[in-house]
Each structure stands twice: as C-alpha cells, then as structure tokens.
GROMACS .gro file of C-alpha atoms in nm:
model
  450
    1ALA     CA    1  -2.048   0.376   3.261
    2ALA     CA    2  -1.832   0.563   3.012
    3LEU     CA    3  -2.148   0.677   2.834
    4ASP     CA    4  -2.249   0.873   3.145
    5VAL     CA    5  -1.918   1.060   3.144
    6CYS     CA    6  -1.947   1.200   2.793
    7GLY     CA    7  -2.312   1.131   2.710
    8GLU     CA    8  -2.580   1.381   2.614
    9ALA     CA    9  -2.703   1.419   2.970
   10SER     CA   10  -2.363   1.473   3.130
   11PRO     CA   11  -2.183   1.807   3.170
   12LEU     CA   12  -1.907   1.682   2.942
   13GLY     CA   13  -2.162   1.592   2.675
   14ALA     CA   14  -2.290   1.950   2.667
   15ALA     CA   15  -1.943   2.100   2.666
   16CYS     CA   16  -1.781   1.887   2.400
   17ARG     CA   17  -2.078   1.817   2.172
   18GLU     CA   18  -1.978   2.074   1.913
   19ALA     CA   19  -1.608   2.145   1.965
   20MET     CA   20  -1.486   1.798   2.053
   21GLU     CA   21  -1.505   1.448   1.907
   22ARG     CA   22  -1.701   1.321   2.207
   23ASP     CA   23  -1.716   0.959   2.087
   24LEU     CA   24  -1.338   0.946   2.063
   25LEU     CA   25  -1.301   1.119   2.398
   26ARG     CA   26  -1.545   0.875   2.555
   27GLN     CA   27  -1.341   0.582   2.422
   28ALA     CA   28  -1.020   0.726   2.568
   29LEU     CA   29  -1.181   0.780   2.909
   30GLY     CA   30  -1.333   0.434   2.900
   31PHE     CA   31  -0.992   0.284   2.832
   32HIS     CA   32  -0.775   0.485   3.072
   33GLY     CA   33  -1.029   0.546   3.349
   34PRO     CA   34  -1.028   0.816   3.621
   35THR     CA   35  -0.651   0.875   3.593
   36LEU     CA   36  -0.689   1.035   3.252
   37LEU     CA   37  -0.985   1.242   3.370
   38SER     CA   38  -0.774   1.376   3.656
   39LEU     CA   39  -0.491   1.465   3.419
   40LEU     CA   40  -0.735   1.637   3.184
   41ARG     CA   41  -0.859   1.847   3.475
   42THR     CA   42  -0.502   1.964   3.535
   43GLU     CA   43  -0.386   2.018   3.176
   44GLN     CA   44  -0.707   2.161   3.029
   45ARG     CA   45  -0.835   2.367   3.321
   46ASP     CA   46  -0.829   2.689   3.115
   47ASN     CA   47  -0.989   2.534   2.805
   48PRO     CA   48  -1.359   2.634   2.777
   49ASP     CA   49  -1.437   2.317   2.582
   50PHE     CA   50  -1.346   2.111   2.889
   51ARG     CA   51  -1.513   2.320   3.162
   52GLY     CA   52  -1.807   2.080   3.175
   53LEU     CA   53  -1.554   1.807   3.240
   54LEU     CA   54  -1.392   1.991   3.532
   55PRO     CA   55  -1.667   2.073   3.785
   56PRO     CA   56  -1.567   2.153   4.144
   57GLY     CA   57  -1.565   1.838   4.353
   58GLY     CA   58  -1.494   1.610   4.059
   59ALA     CA   59  -1.848   1.502   3.970
   60GLY     CA   60  -1.854   1.215   3.727
   61LEU     CA   61  -1.545   1.035   3.855
   62GLU     CA   62  -1.752   0.767   4.022
   63THR     CA   63  -1.912   0.672   3.692
   64LEU     CA   64  -1.585   0.590   3.523
   65PRO     CA   65  -1.476   0.227   3.501
   66PRO     CA   66  -1.130   0.140   3.633
   67ALA     CA   67  -0.849   0.163   3.378
   68ARG     CA   68  -0.811  -0.149   3.165
   69LYS     CA   69  -0.507  -0.350   3.273
   70GLU     CA   70  -0.531  -0.657   3.056
   71ARG     CA   71  -0.326  -0.503   2.777
   72GLY     CA   72  -0.024  -0.486   3.005
   73ILE     CA   73   0.072  -0.135   2.889
   74GLU     CA   74   0.262   0.108   3.109
   75ASN     CA   75   0.048   0.397   2.990
   76VAL     CA   76   0.135   0.683   3.226
   77GLU     CA   77   0.330   0.869   2.959
   78ILE     CA   78   0.055   0.806   2.705
   79GLN     CA   79  -0.203   0.950   2.945
   80HIS     CA   80   0.008   1.262   3.002
   81PHE     CA   81   0.045   1.306   2.625
   82ILE     CA   82  -0.332   1.269   2.569
   83ALA     CA   83  -0.411   1.518   2.846
   84LYS     CA   84  -0.161   1.775   2.721
   85LYS     CA   85  -0.272   1.750   2.357
   86ALA     CA   86  -0.644   1.684   2.421
   87ASP     CA   87  -0.763   2.006   2.258
   88LEU     CA   88  -0.589   1.895   1.937
   89LEU     CA   89  -0.647   1.520   1.957
   90PHE     CA   90  -1.024   1.545   2.009
   91SER     CA   91  -1.090   1.848   1.791
   92HIS     CA   92  -1.335   1.825   1.499
   93SER     CA   93  -1.088   2.027   1.289
   94TRP     CA   94  -0.880   1.714   1.231
   95LYS     CA   95  -1.137   1.589   0.984
   96THR     CA   96  -1.203   1.792   0.670
   97ASN     CA   97  -1.453   1.771   0.388
   98VAL     CA   98  -1.198   1.593   0.170
   99PRO     CA   99  -1.361   1.276   0.033
  100THR     CA  100  -1.193   0.970   0.177
  101ILE     CA  101  -1.037   0.713  -0.053
  102THR     CA  102  -1.218   0.381  -0.040
  103GLU     CA  103  -1.034   0.056   0.020
  104ALA     CA  104  -1.186  -0.126  -0.276
  105ASN     CA  105  -0.913  -0.280  -0.492
  106GLU     CA  106  -0.643  -0.059  -0.340
  107GLU     CA  107  -0.462  -0.367  -0.209
  108ASN     CA  108  -0.390  -0.464  -0.568
  109GLU     CA  109  -0.196  -0.144  -0.624
  110ASP     CA  110   0.128  -0.031  -0.465
  111TYR     CA  111  -0.008   0.303  -0.346
  112TYR     CA  112   0.180   0.256  -0.020
  113ALA     CA  113   0.396  -0.014   0.138
  114THR     CA  114   0.177  -0.310   0.233
  115MET     CA  115   0.385  -0.520   0.471
  116PRO     CA  116   0.359  -0.867   0.626
  117PRO     CA  117   0.278  -0.863   1.000
  118LEU     CA  118   0.564  -0.723   1.205
  119GLU     CA  119   0.557  -1.041   1.416
  120GLN     CA  120   0.693  -1.234   1.119
  121PHE     CA  121   1.024  -1.050   1.156
  122MET     CA  122   1.042  -1.109   1.533
  123ASP     CA  123   1.101  -1.412   1.750
  124ILE     CA  124   0.766  -1.414   1.933
  125PRO     CA  125   0.652  -1.745   2.086
  126GLY     CA  126   0.334  -1.892   1.941
  127ALA     CA  127   0.159  -1.891   2.280
  128GLU     CA  128   0.213  -1.516   2.311
  129ARG     CA  129   0.096  -1.449   1.956
  130ARG     CA  130  -0.214  -1.657   2.023
  131GLU     CA  131  -0.287  -1.457   2.338
  132LEU     CA  132  -0.246  -1.130   2.147
  133PHE     CA  133  -0.477  -1.253   1.871
  134PHE     CA  134  -0.760  -1.332   2.111
  135ARG     CA  135  -0.698  -1.007   2.294
  136ASP     CA  136  -0.741  -0.792   1.985
  137ILE     CA  137  -0.993  -0.978   1.766
  138GLU     CA  138  -1.332  -0.804   1.752
  139ARG     CA  139  -1.678  -0.881   1.619
  140GLY     CA  140  -1.705  -0.785   1.253
  141ASP     CA  141  -1.337  -0.850   1.180
  142ILE     CA  142  -1.276  -1.050   0.862
  143VAL     CA  143  -1.080  -1.375   0.889
  144ILE     CA  144  -0.965  -1.624   0.624
  145GLY     CA  145  -0.906  -1.996   0.663
  146ARG     CA  146  -0.961  -2.346   0.520
  147ILE     CA  147  -1.250  -2.577   0.599
  148SER     CA  148  -1.113  -2.858   0.815
  149SER     CA  149  -1.433  -3.056   0.872
  150ILE     CA  150  -1.801  -3.037   0.786
  151ARG     CA  151  -2.068  -3.151   1.033
  152GLU     CA  152  -2.448  -3.147   1.027
  153PHE     CA  153  -2.451  -2.835   1.249
  154GLY     CA  154  -2.198  -2.636   1.040
  155PHE     CA  155  -1.832  -2.646   0.947
  156PHE     CA  156  -1.501  -2.581   1.121
  157MET     CA  157  -1.226  -2.378   0.960
  158VAL     CA  158  -0.860  -2.329   1.052
  159LEU     CA  159  -0.762  -1.962   1.028
  160PHE     CA  160  -0.438  -1.850   0.866
  161CYS     CA  161  -0.478  -1.473   0.816
  162LEU     CA  162  -0.695  -1.168   0.873
  163ARG     CA  163  -0.821  -0.913   0.623
  164SER     CA  164  -0.925  -0.645   0.872
  165GLY     CA  165  -0.862  -0.546   1.231
  166VAL     CA  166  -0.517  -0.595   1.386
  167ILE     CA  167  -0.317  -0.795   1.128
  168ARG     CA  168  -0.118  -1.072   1.296
  169GLU     CA  169   0.086  -1.378   1.199
  170ILE     CA  170  -0.144  -1.670   1.284
  171ALA     CA  171  -0.087  -1.930   1.008
  172ASP     CA  172   0.100  -2.167   1.241
  173LEU     CA  173  -0.126  -2.127   1.546
  174GLU     CA  174  -0.402  -2.374   1.445
  175ILE     CA  175  -0.678  -2.135   1.550
  176THR     CA  176  -1.017  -2.283   1.464
  177ALA     CA  177  -1.358  -2.120   1.422
  178LEU     CA  178  -1.706  -2.264   1.387
  179CYS     CA  179  -1.948  -2.143   1.120
  180PRO     CA  180  -2.292  -2.266   1.240
  181LEU     CA  181  -2.549  -2.387   0.989
  182ARG     CA  182  -2.766  -2.079   1.054
  183ASP     CA  183  -2.476  -1.857   0.942
  184VAL     CA  184  -2.428  -2.038   0.610
  185PRO     CA  185  -2.632  -1.877   0.327
  186SER     CA  186  -2.835  -2.115   0.115
  187HIS     CA  187  -2.763  -2.147  -0.257
  188SER     CA  188  -3.051  -2.202  -0.495
  189SER     CA  189  -2.884  -2.498  -0.666
  190HIS     CA  190  -2.812  -2.672  -0.334
  191GLY     CA  191  -3.089  -2.786  -0.101
  192ASP     CA  192  -2.853  -2.831   0.192
  193PRO     CA  193  -2.645  -2.511   0.239
  194LEU     CA  194  -2.346  -2.718   0.354
  195SER     CA  195  -2.344  -2.931   0.038
  196TYR     CA  196  -2.200  -2.631  -0.148
  197TYR     CA  197  -1.878  -2.652   0.059
  198GLN     CA  198  -1.594  -2.903   0.065
  199THR     CA  199  -1.309  -2.975   0.302
  200GLY     CA  200  -1.010  -2.763   0.200
  201ASP     CA  201  -1.215  -2.473   0.058
  202LEU     CA  202  -1.072  -2.126   0.120
  203ILE     CA  203  -1.329  -1.932   0.322
  204GLN     CA  204  -1.356  -1.563   0.404
  205ALA     CA  205  -1.587  -1.498   0.701
  206ALA     CA  206  -1.679  -1.235   0.957
  207ILE     CA  207  -1.628  -1.282   1.331
  208LYS     CA  208  -1.969  -1.312   1.500
  209ASP     CA  209  -1.899  -1.422   1.858
  210ILE     CA  210  -1.582  -1.442   2.070
  211ASP     CA  211  -1.516  -1.643   2.385
  212ARG     CA  212  -1.178  -1.502   2.483
  213TYR     CA  213  -1.144  -1.710   2.798
  214HIS     CA  214  -1.194  -2.046   2.623
  215GLU     CA  215  -1.042  -1.918   2.294
  216LYS     CA  216  -1.345  -2.005   2.086
  217LEU     CA  217  -1.467  -1.820   1.777
  218THR     CA  218  -1.791  -1.825   1.584
  219VAL     CA  219  -1.801  -1.684   1.232
  220SER     CA  220  -2.072  -1.597   0.984
  221LEU     CA  221  -2.100  -1.581   0.606
  222HIS     CA  222  -2.389  -1.335   0.619
  223ALA     CA  223  -2.310  -0.975   0.520
  224SER     CA  224  -2.506  -0.854   0.823
  225ALA     CA  225  -2.214  -0.967   1.042
  226LEU     CA  226  -1.985  -0.711   0.878
  227SER     CA  227  -1.927  -0.359   1.000
  228PRO     CA  228  -2.073  -0.087   0.771
  229SER     CA  229  -1.728   0.012   0.642
  230LEU     CA  230  -1.670  -0.345   0.519
  231ALA     CA  231  -2.023  -0.412   0.392
  232SER     CA  232  -1.908  -0.464   0.032
  233THR     CA  233  -1.661  -0.740   0.124
  234LYS     CA  234  -1.735  -1.081  -0.030
  235LEU     CA  235  -1.789  -1.360   0.222
  236GLY     CA  236  -1.777  -1.731   0.144
  237VAL     CA  237  -1.554  -1.930  -0.087
  238ILE     CA  238  -1.261  -1.735  -0.232
  239SER     CA  239  -0.962  -1.820  -0.451
  240SER     CA  240  -0.592  -1.781  -0.376
  241GLU     CA  241  -0.593  -1.466  -0.593
  242ASP     CA  242  -0.835  -1.307  -0.343
  243LEU     CA  243  -0.597  -1.344  -0.047
  244PRO     CA  244  -0.482  -1.015   0.111
  245LEU     CA  245  -0.166  -0.864  -0.028
  246HIS     CA  246  -0.001  -0.861   0.315
  247TYR     CA  247  -0.049  -1.239   0.342
  248ARG     CA  248   0.080  -1.308  -0.010
  249ARG     CA  249   0.392  -1.106   0.067
  250SER     CA  250   0.424  -1.291   0.395
  251VAL     CA  251   0.431  -1.622   0.206
  252GLU     CA  252   0.685  -1.487  -0.045
  253ILE     CA  253   0.942  -1.413   0.225
  254SER     CA  254   0.857  -1.699   0.463
  255ASN     CA  255   1.161  -1.906   0.367
  256GLY     CA  256   1.406  -1.617   0.349
  257LEU     CA  257   1.600  -1.410   0.598
  258GLU     CA  258   1.489  -1.067   0.476
  259THR     CA  259   1.470  -0.795   0.738
  260TYR     CA  260   1.170  -0.570   0.781
  261GLU     CA  261   1.370  -0.276   0.647
  262LYS     CA  262   1.479  -0.465   0.336
  263VAL     CA  263   1.124  -0.574   0.252
  264LEU     CA  264   0.996  -0.222   0.320
  265HIS     CA  265   1.257  -0.052   0.102
  266HIS     CA  266   1.196  -0.296  -0.186
  267SER     CA  267   0.825  -0.216  -0.185
  268LEU     CA  268   0.721   0.001  -0.478
  269GLY     CA  269   0.467   0.177  -0.258
  270PHE     CA  270   0.737   0.288  -0.015
  271ALA     CA  271   0.905   0.484  -0.295
  272ASN     CA  272   0.578   0.631  -0.424
  273PRO     CA  273   0.625   1.012  -0.419
  274ALA     CA  274   0.247   1.052  -0.383
  275VAL     CA  275   0.219   0.829  -0.077
  276VAL     CA  276   0.158   1.122   0.159
  277GLU     CA  277  -0.125   1.254  -0.055
  278PHE     CA  278  -0.277   0.908  -0.084
  279LEU     CA  279  -0.267   0.832   0.288
  280ALA     CA  280  -0.397   1.180   0.371
  281GLY     CA  281  -0.687   1.121   0.131
  282LYS     CA  282  -0.749   0.781   0.288
  283LEU     CA  283  -0.784   0.950   0.627
  284GLY     CA  284  -0.991   1.238   0.489
  285LEU     CA  285  -0.724   1.498   0.565
  286SER     CA  286  -0.643   1.801   0.353
  287GLU     CA  287  -0.286   1.901   0.271
  288SER     CA  288  -0.395   2.261   0.227
  289SER     CA  289  -0.464   2.295   0.602
  290PRO     CA  290  -0.243   2.023   0.750
  291PRO     CA  291  -0.330   1.921   1.107
  292SER     CA  292  -0.041   1.873   1.344
  293LEU     CA  293   0.016   1.804   1.712
  294MET     CA  294   0.284   2.075   1.697
  295ARG     CA  295   0.094   2.392   1.774
  296ARG     CA  296   0.317   2.614   1.559
  297LEU     CA  297   0.217   2.402   1.256
  298GLN     CA  298  -0.155   2.464   1.304
  299SER     CA  299  -0.151   2.734   1.035
  300LYS     CA  300  -0.405   2.708   0.754
  301ASN     CA  301  -0.232   2.956   0.525
  302PHE     CA  302   0.092   2.801   0.411
  303SER     CA  303   0.214   2.958   0.089
  304GLU     CA  304   0.278   2.760  -0.230
  305GLU     CA  305   0.652   2.794  -0.176
  306ASP     CA  306   0.626   2.606   0.153
  307PHE     CA  307   0.527   2.286  -0.026
  308ALA     CA  308   0.860   2.275  -0.218
  309PRO     CA  309   0.757   2.103  -0.544
  310ALA     CA  310   1.114   2.143  -0.671
  311LEU     CA  311   1.244   1.951  -0.371
  312ARG     CA  312   0.988   1.676  -0.427
  313LYS     CA  313   1.092   1.651  -0.792
  314ARG     CA  314   1.455   1.622  -0.690
  315GLN     CA  315   1.372   1.354  -0.433
  316SER     CA  316   1.179   1.157  -0.694
  317ALA     CA  317   1.474   1.175  -0.932
  318SER     CA  318   1.707   1.055  -0.657
  319TRP     CA  319   1.482   0.760  -0.566
  320ALA     CA  320   1.446   0.668  -0.931
  321LEU     CA  321   1.823   0.668  -0.982
  322LYS     CA  322   1.864   0.421  -0.697
  323CYS     CA  323   1.630   0.184  -0.881
  324VAL     CA  324   1.824   0.236  -1.206
  325LYS     CA  325   2.152   0.150  -1.031
  326ILE     CA  326   2.003  -0.173  -0.895
  327GLY     CA  327   1.867  -0.251  -1.243
  328VAL     CA  328   2.205  -0.199  -1.407
  329ASP     CA  329   2.364  -0.437  -1.155
  330TYR     CA  330   2.097  -0.696  -1.236
  331PHE     CA  331   2.158  -0.644  -1.608
  332LYS     CA  332   2.531  -0.709  -1.567
  333GLU     CA  333   2.447  -1.034  -1.385
  334GLY     CA  334   2.219  -1.141  -1.671
  335ARG     CA  335   1.906  -1.105  -1.457
  336HIS     CA  336   1.710  -0.923  -1.726
  337VAL     CA  337   1.362  -0.967  -1.575
  338ASP     CA  338   1.475  -0.822  -1.243
  339ALA     CA  339   1.651  -0.538  -1.425
  340MET     CA  340   1.334  -0.454  -1.620
  341ASN     CA  341   1.132  -0.451  -1.296
  342GLU     CA  342   1.373  -0.199  -1.144
  343TYR     CA  343   1.365   0.025  -1.452
  344ASN     CA  344   0.984   0.017  -1.452
  345LYS     CA  345   0.983   0.097  -1.081
  346ALA     CA  346   1.210   0.396  -1.146
  347LEU     CA  347   0.974   0.527  -1.413
  348GLU     CA  348   0.675   0.479  -1.182
  349ILE     CA  349   0.851   0.713  -0.940
  350ASP     CA  350   0.976   0.961  -1.203
  351ALA     CA  351   0.818   0.913  -1.546
  352GLN     CA  352   1.065   1.151  -1.715
  353ASN     CA  353   1.382   1.009  -1.565
  354VAL     CA  354   1.633   1.008  -1.850
  355GLU     CA  355   1.869   0.747  -1.704
  356ALA     CA  356   1.583   0.504  -1.649
  357LEU     CA  357   1.454   0.556  -2.004
  358VAL     CA  358   1.799   0.501  -2.155
  359ALA     CA  359   1.865   0.191  -1.943
  360ARG     CA  360   1.525   0.041  -2.023
  361GLY     CA  361   1.569   0.123  -2.390
  362ALA     CA  362   1.905  -0.054  -2.394
  363LEU     CA  363   1.745  -0.360  -2.235
  364TYR     CA  364   1.461  -0.355  -2.489
  365ALA     CA  365   1.719  -0.339  -2.769
  366THR     CA  366   1.913  -0.630  -2.618
  367LYS     CA  367   1.594  -0.839  -2.610
  368GLY     CA  368   1.508  -0.747  -2.970
  369SER     CA  369   1.216  -0.509  -2.896
  370LEU     CA  370   1.364  -0.236  -3.115
  371ASN     CA  371   1.051  -0.022  -3.154
  372LYS     CA  372   1.005  -0.002  -2.775
  373ALA     CA  373   1.374   0.081  -2.741
  374ILE     CA  374   1.343   0.361  -2.998
  375ASP     CA  375   1.043   0.507  -2.810
  376ASP     CA  376   1.238   0.518  -2.482
  377PHE     CA  377   1.547   0.673  -2.643
  378GLU     CA  378   1.339   0.939  -2.818
  379ILE     CA  379   1.162   1.040  -2.496
  380ALA     CA  380   1.496   1.050  -2.313
  381LEU     CA  381   1.644   1.272  -2.585
  382GLU     CA  382   1.343   1.503  -2.575
  383ASN     CA  383   1.390   1.547  -2.200
  384CYS     CA  384   1.767   1.590  -2.229
  385PRO     CA  385   1.883   1.680  -2.584
  386THR     CA  386   2.249   1.673  -2.475
  387HIS     CA  387   2.242   1.319  -2.336
  388ARG     CA  388   2.519   1.142  -2.532
  389ASN     CA  389   2.412   0.783  -2.467
  390ALA     CA  390   2.048   0.854  -2.552
  391ARG     CA  391   2.158   1.000  -2.888
  392LYS     CA  392   2.412   0.723  -2.956
  393TYR     CA  393   2.179   0.435  -2.865
  394LEU     CA  394   1.890   0.586  -3.060
  395CYS     CA  395   2.100   0.610  -3.376
  396GLN     CA  396   2.234   0.257  -3.335
  397THR     CA  397   1.885   0.115  -3.281
  398LEU     CA  398   1.740   0.306  -3.578
  399VAL     CA  399   2.011   0.160  -3.801
  400GLU     CA  400   1.952  -0.190  -3.663
  401ARG     CA  401   1.578  -0.159  -3.724
  402GLY     CA  402   1.647  -0.032  -4.075
  403GLY     CA  403   1.858  -0.341  -4.137
  404GLN     CA  404   1.568  -0.564  -4.028
  405LEU     CA  405   1.336  -0.388  -4.272
  406GLU     CA  406   1.591  -0.435  -4.551
  407GLU     CA  407   1.587  -0.809  -4.487
  408GLU     CA  408   1.207  -0.799  -4.512
  409ASP     CA  409   1.248  -0.620  -4.849
  410LYS     CA  410   1.081  -0.306  -4.713
  411LEU     CA  411   1.340  -0.079  -4.862
  412LEU     CA  412   1.154   0.250  -4.841
  413ASN     CA  413   1.080   0.196  -4.475
  414ALA     CA  414   1.442   0.105  -4.412
  415GLU     CA  415   1.550   0.424  -4.587
  416SER     CA  416   1.330   0.632  -4.355
  417TYR     CA  417   1.499   0.482  -4.047
  418TYR     CA  418   1.848   0.556  -4.182
  419LYS     CA  419   1.744   0.914  -4.260
  420LYS     CA  420   1.596   0.949  -3.913
  421ALA     CA  421   1.926   0.836  -3.760
  422LEU     CA  422   2.111   1.100  -3.960
  423SER     CA  423   1.861   1.366  -3.856
  424VAL     CA  424   1.945   1.282  -3.494
  425ASP     CA  425   2.322   1.282  -3.561
  426GLU     CA  426   2.435   1.386  -3.907
  427THR     CA  427   2.785   1.255  -3.834
  428PHE     CA  428   2.668   0.902  -3.751
  429GLN     CA  429   2.879   0.700  -3.992
  430GLU     CA  430   2.692   0.370  -3.964
  431ALA     CA  431   2.368   0.534  -4.077
  432GLU     CA  432   2.542   0.716  -4.361
  433GLU     CA  433   2.706   0.395  -4.488
  434ALA     CA  434   2.382   0.194  -4.456
  435LEU     CA  435   2.187   0.461  -4.645
  436LEU     CA  436   2.448   0.478  -4.924
  437LYS     CA  437   2.448   0.099  -4.958
  438LEU     CA  438   2.068   0.088  -4.964
  439ARG     CA  439   2.041   0.354  -5.235
  440LYS     CA  440   2.289   0.168  -5.452
  441GLN     CA  441   2.081  -0.146  -5.407
  442MET     CA  442   1.759   0.039  -5.491
  443GLN     CA  443   1.923   0.193  -5.800
  444LYS     CA  444   2.048  -0.146  -5.913
  445SER     CA  445   1.705  -0.301  -5.860
  446LEU     CA  446   1.547  -0.022  -6.064
  447GLU     CA  447   1.793  -0.069  -6.352
  448MET     CA  448   1.726  -0.442  -6.362
  449ARG     CA  449   1.353  -0.378  -6.393
  450GLU     CA  450   1.412  -0.143  -6.685
   0.00000   0.00000   0.00000
C-alpha cells in the first residue's frame, strides 16, 4: 500500500523522484500512516517538491496503511518534526560523493566509542528485553550463539549477542534458533554437513525466518541470507577473538558497577579528535558542505577560519593532559601498566604532547628501557626547548645509559652519551664528572697497554 503512495505511478513518485529520497519518504509514510501525510500537506504546501503529494481532495490517503502502533511510541511530536523538516530530511543533498568508510576491521580499532548495549546499564526486566528483541530483529541480521544440540534435521543454538541490527543485551534470555540441515553448507572433508559441528561451538549465522508471535527463529549459514552490505561477513564457526567488540566490552564490565558515562569516557575512541571526520566518512557526508537541520547552517561556503583548527588543537591538548594526570596517579600507586596505557592514550590524542612524552619517558626509565626514554625526552625537548623536566630527565638518562655502556666495556660509546648530556646542558655536573672519570680510566688503560 505504501508503494502506491510514493511509487513511480503515483503523483508523489513523479514529484519526488529527483529532488527527494522517495524510498526514505515511503518508509516514513508507511510507518506513520495518514497522519504524517496530513501534516506534510500543511507544513509543505508551498514546497514544489511536494505538490504531487498535496492534490485537492487528498487523493492517495486511502492507500496508506494505518500507523503502526506495536512499537508503543507516542509519536505526535516526531511526526510534526518530520513534517516541518521534510524538505531537509528527504533531500538528496544529504548524501555526497564522499566515499563511505567500510566496516571491515573497524571494530578492532578505537575510531569511535564502541559501547555495550545501553540495556546493560539499566534495570530492564528480561521479559521486556525479550519482547524488544523479537520486535526489532529482522531477516539478514547477524546473530552469534553456541550450539546447544545437534539433530538429524539441523542444530539448535542459544543466542548471546548480535553483530548487526539493533544491538541488545540478550545473553541471559535463553533465546534459541534453529539452523536447518538445508542451511548448513557442506564441507568437502565431511560427508554429513552436521558432522563438522559439535555441541558448544561458537556460531555466527544470519536470520532467515522470524515467527514473532511464537518467538521462533530460523538461521542460515549461507551467505545468500545476508544483506548486500554484510555480504563479506564470515558465517559458521568462529573463535572468541571474532566476537564483536561491543560484546567483549560488555563481558569486561559485567561484574562491575561502572556507569554508562564512565565506560564511555574511558573509551579511547570517545577522545579521538578525528571522530567527527570518521563518522562523517562512514555516513558518506562531507565536512566541506555540512548538512544540518538548522536552516541557517545550510551554507556550502564556510571559510577555513570557521573550522577553527587552533581550537581543535587546544582541545586535543586538554584531553591528552587529562589522560596524563590519570597516568601520573596510577604511577604513584605503582600501577605501571595502567599508567603506560594512559600515556599512550594521551599520545594517540595529541602525538606532540610534551607532558605525555616526559611522563612516558620517565616510566620507561623507571622500567629500565633507557633508549625509549631518551627518544621520548628528545622529542619533548624538540617540541618545547624550555621544558625543564624534559631537559633534566634527558641528561640523567643519558648519563645512566653511559654508565651501562661503561660496565659493558664500551667506553667510546659511553663517552658519546656523556658528551651528548653536556651538549643538552653544559652545566650538568653528573655528566661532567662521569666524563672526567671515564677519560682518566681510558688514559690509564692506554698507559698500561704501552
């Protein structure tokens, strides 16, 4: 019925074919029903792109299905918003020619904050979560579970997470799905396709059929069951390393009392200064002509100054310093691994952050990695030649490394480190004394040879 409203043969189809995203508009009308169409007639009556939608007498209303009520949403305000902003929401100009970023392997990187399901932080009864799961699950969605039993007609699996679609907390709901024999690919080394599988195997499968009323699911291991955007996803047996990042993080915090905000703020991706660019690229949007539902921000000619790179740099430095402060606290508590993680996080945010380089260098020196410490101190001093601690720690570490080389009887190398310390600070007494002592030793060694 919704196809008739915005299809090729309808007045709306002709009007919005070029200017509007008619598929998206058709979905909205199919969801909200005649009420939204009536509101569109009122709000967009002067918009030429909607004139085919607003014929005298209201033709086309009878073809619309009634608004969907099963979601239990009071959607009057949403409908008014859609009607008022329809020329922007359904415009082709939202999408640009910017190549979209693919999802392959991005879960393994902290490009943005990947969070456990919001339900995990809320006290939602299992029965309600189960109802929501069966409400939202769709064909082609990817689910993950363990094989619970194998029969001659297929195997049953108990689901514990989703990889696509609406991500929900389902591990404790005992939701089962059947993978029929016809949906199990055969393996050349196994005559019976089911003989390849064992009870307890981790399985990644695609939803094939859904009986929402009886809460029954059928899954498939054939790639043909996937939607085109997920066609490259591996189906079948997987390992624990293949589990979605959101699920692994969910397990990590399952026994704690962390709040959503705490988990979010401790995510490296949340502090990524490039997160806006990444997410815009993922959606195929261009920052050079940013779309906005605020009409005054529909300009395509923002100047370079409007993007405030200096402000972004300052924000990055501020975020990095917060990580350094946390790292220093960890260091004082003797939690060196946690401290190193915070320093590394700071340098992911701001690679030239002097305080992070000095703090990490000091930790490297404490752990005996003197060459790494020297590298960090040198970079810090290059970025800020007046930084007192960077200069002091660099000289101390150079002298300490020189002492190690002396013990290894690499006297010339040791001498170069002492000289380097003096080139950094000609008044550094420890380096001067070590160099004088070394030269006396070298002179004595030379005399003994003669």
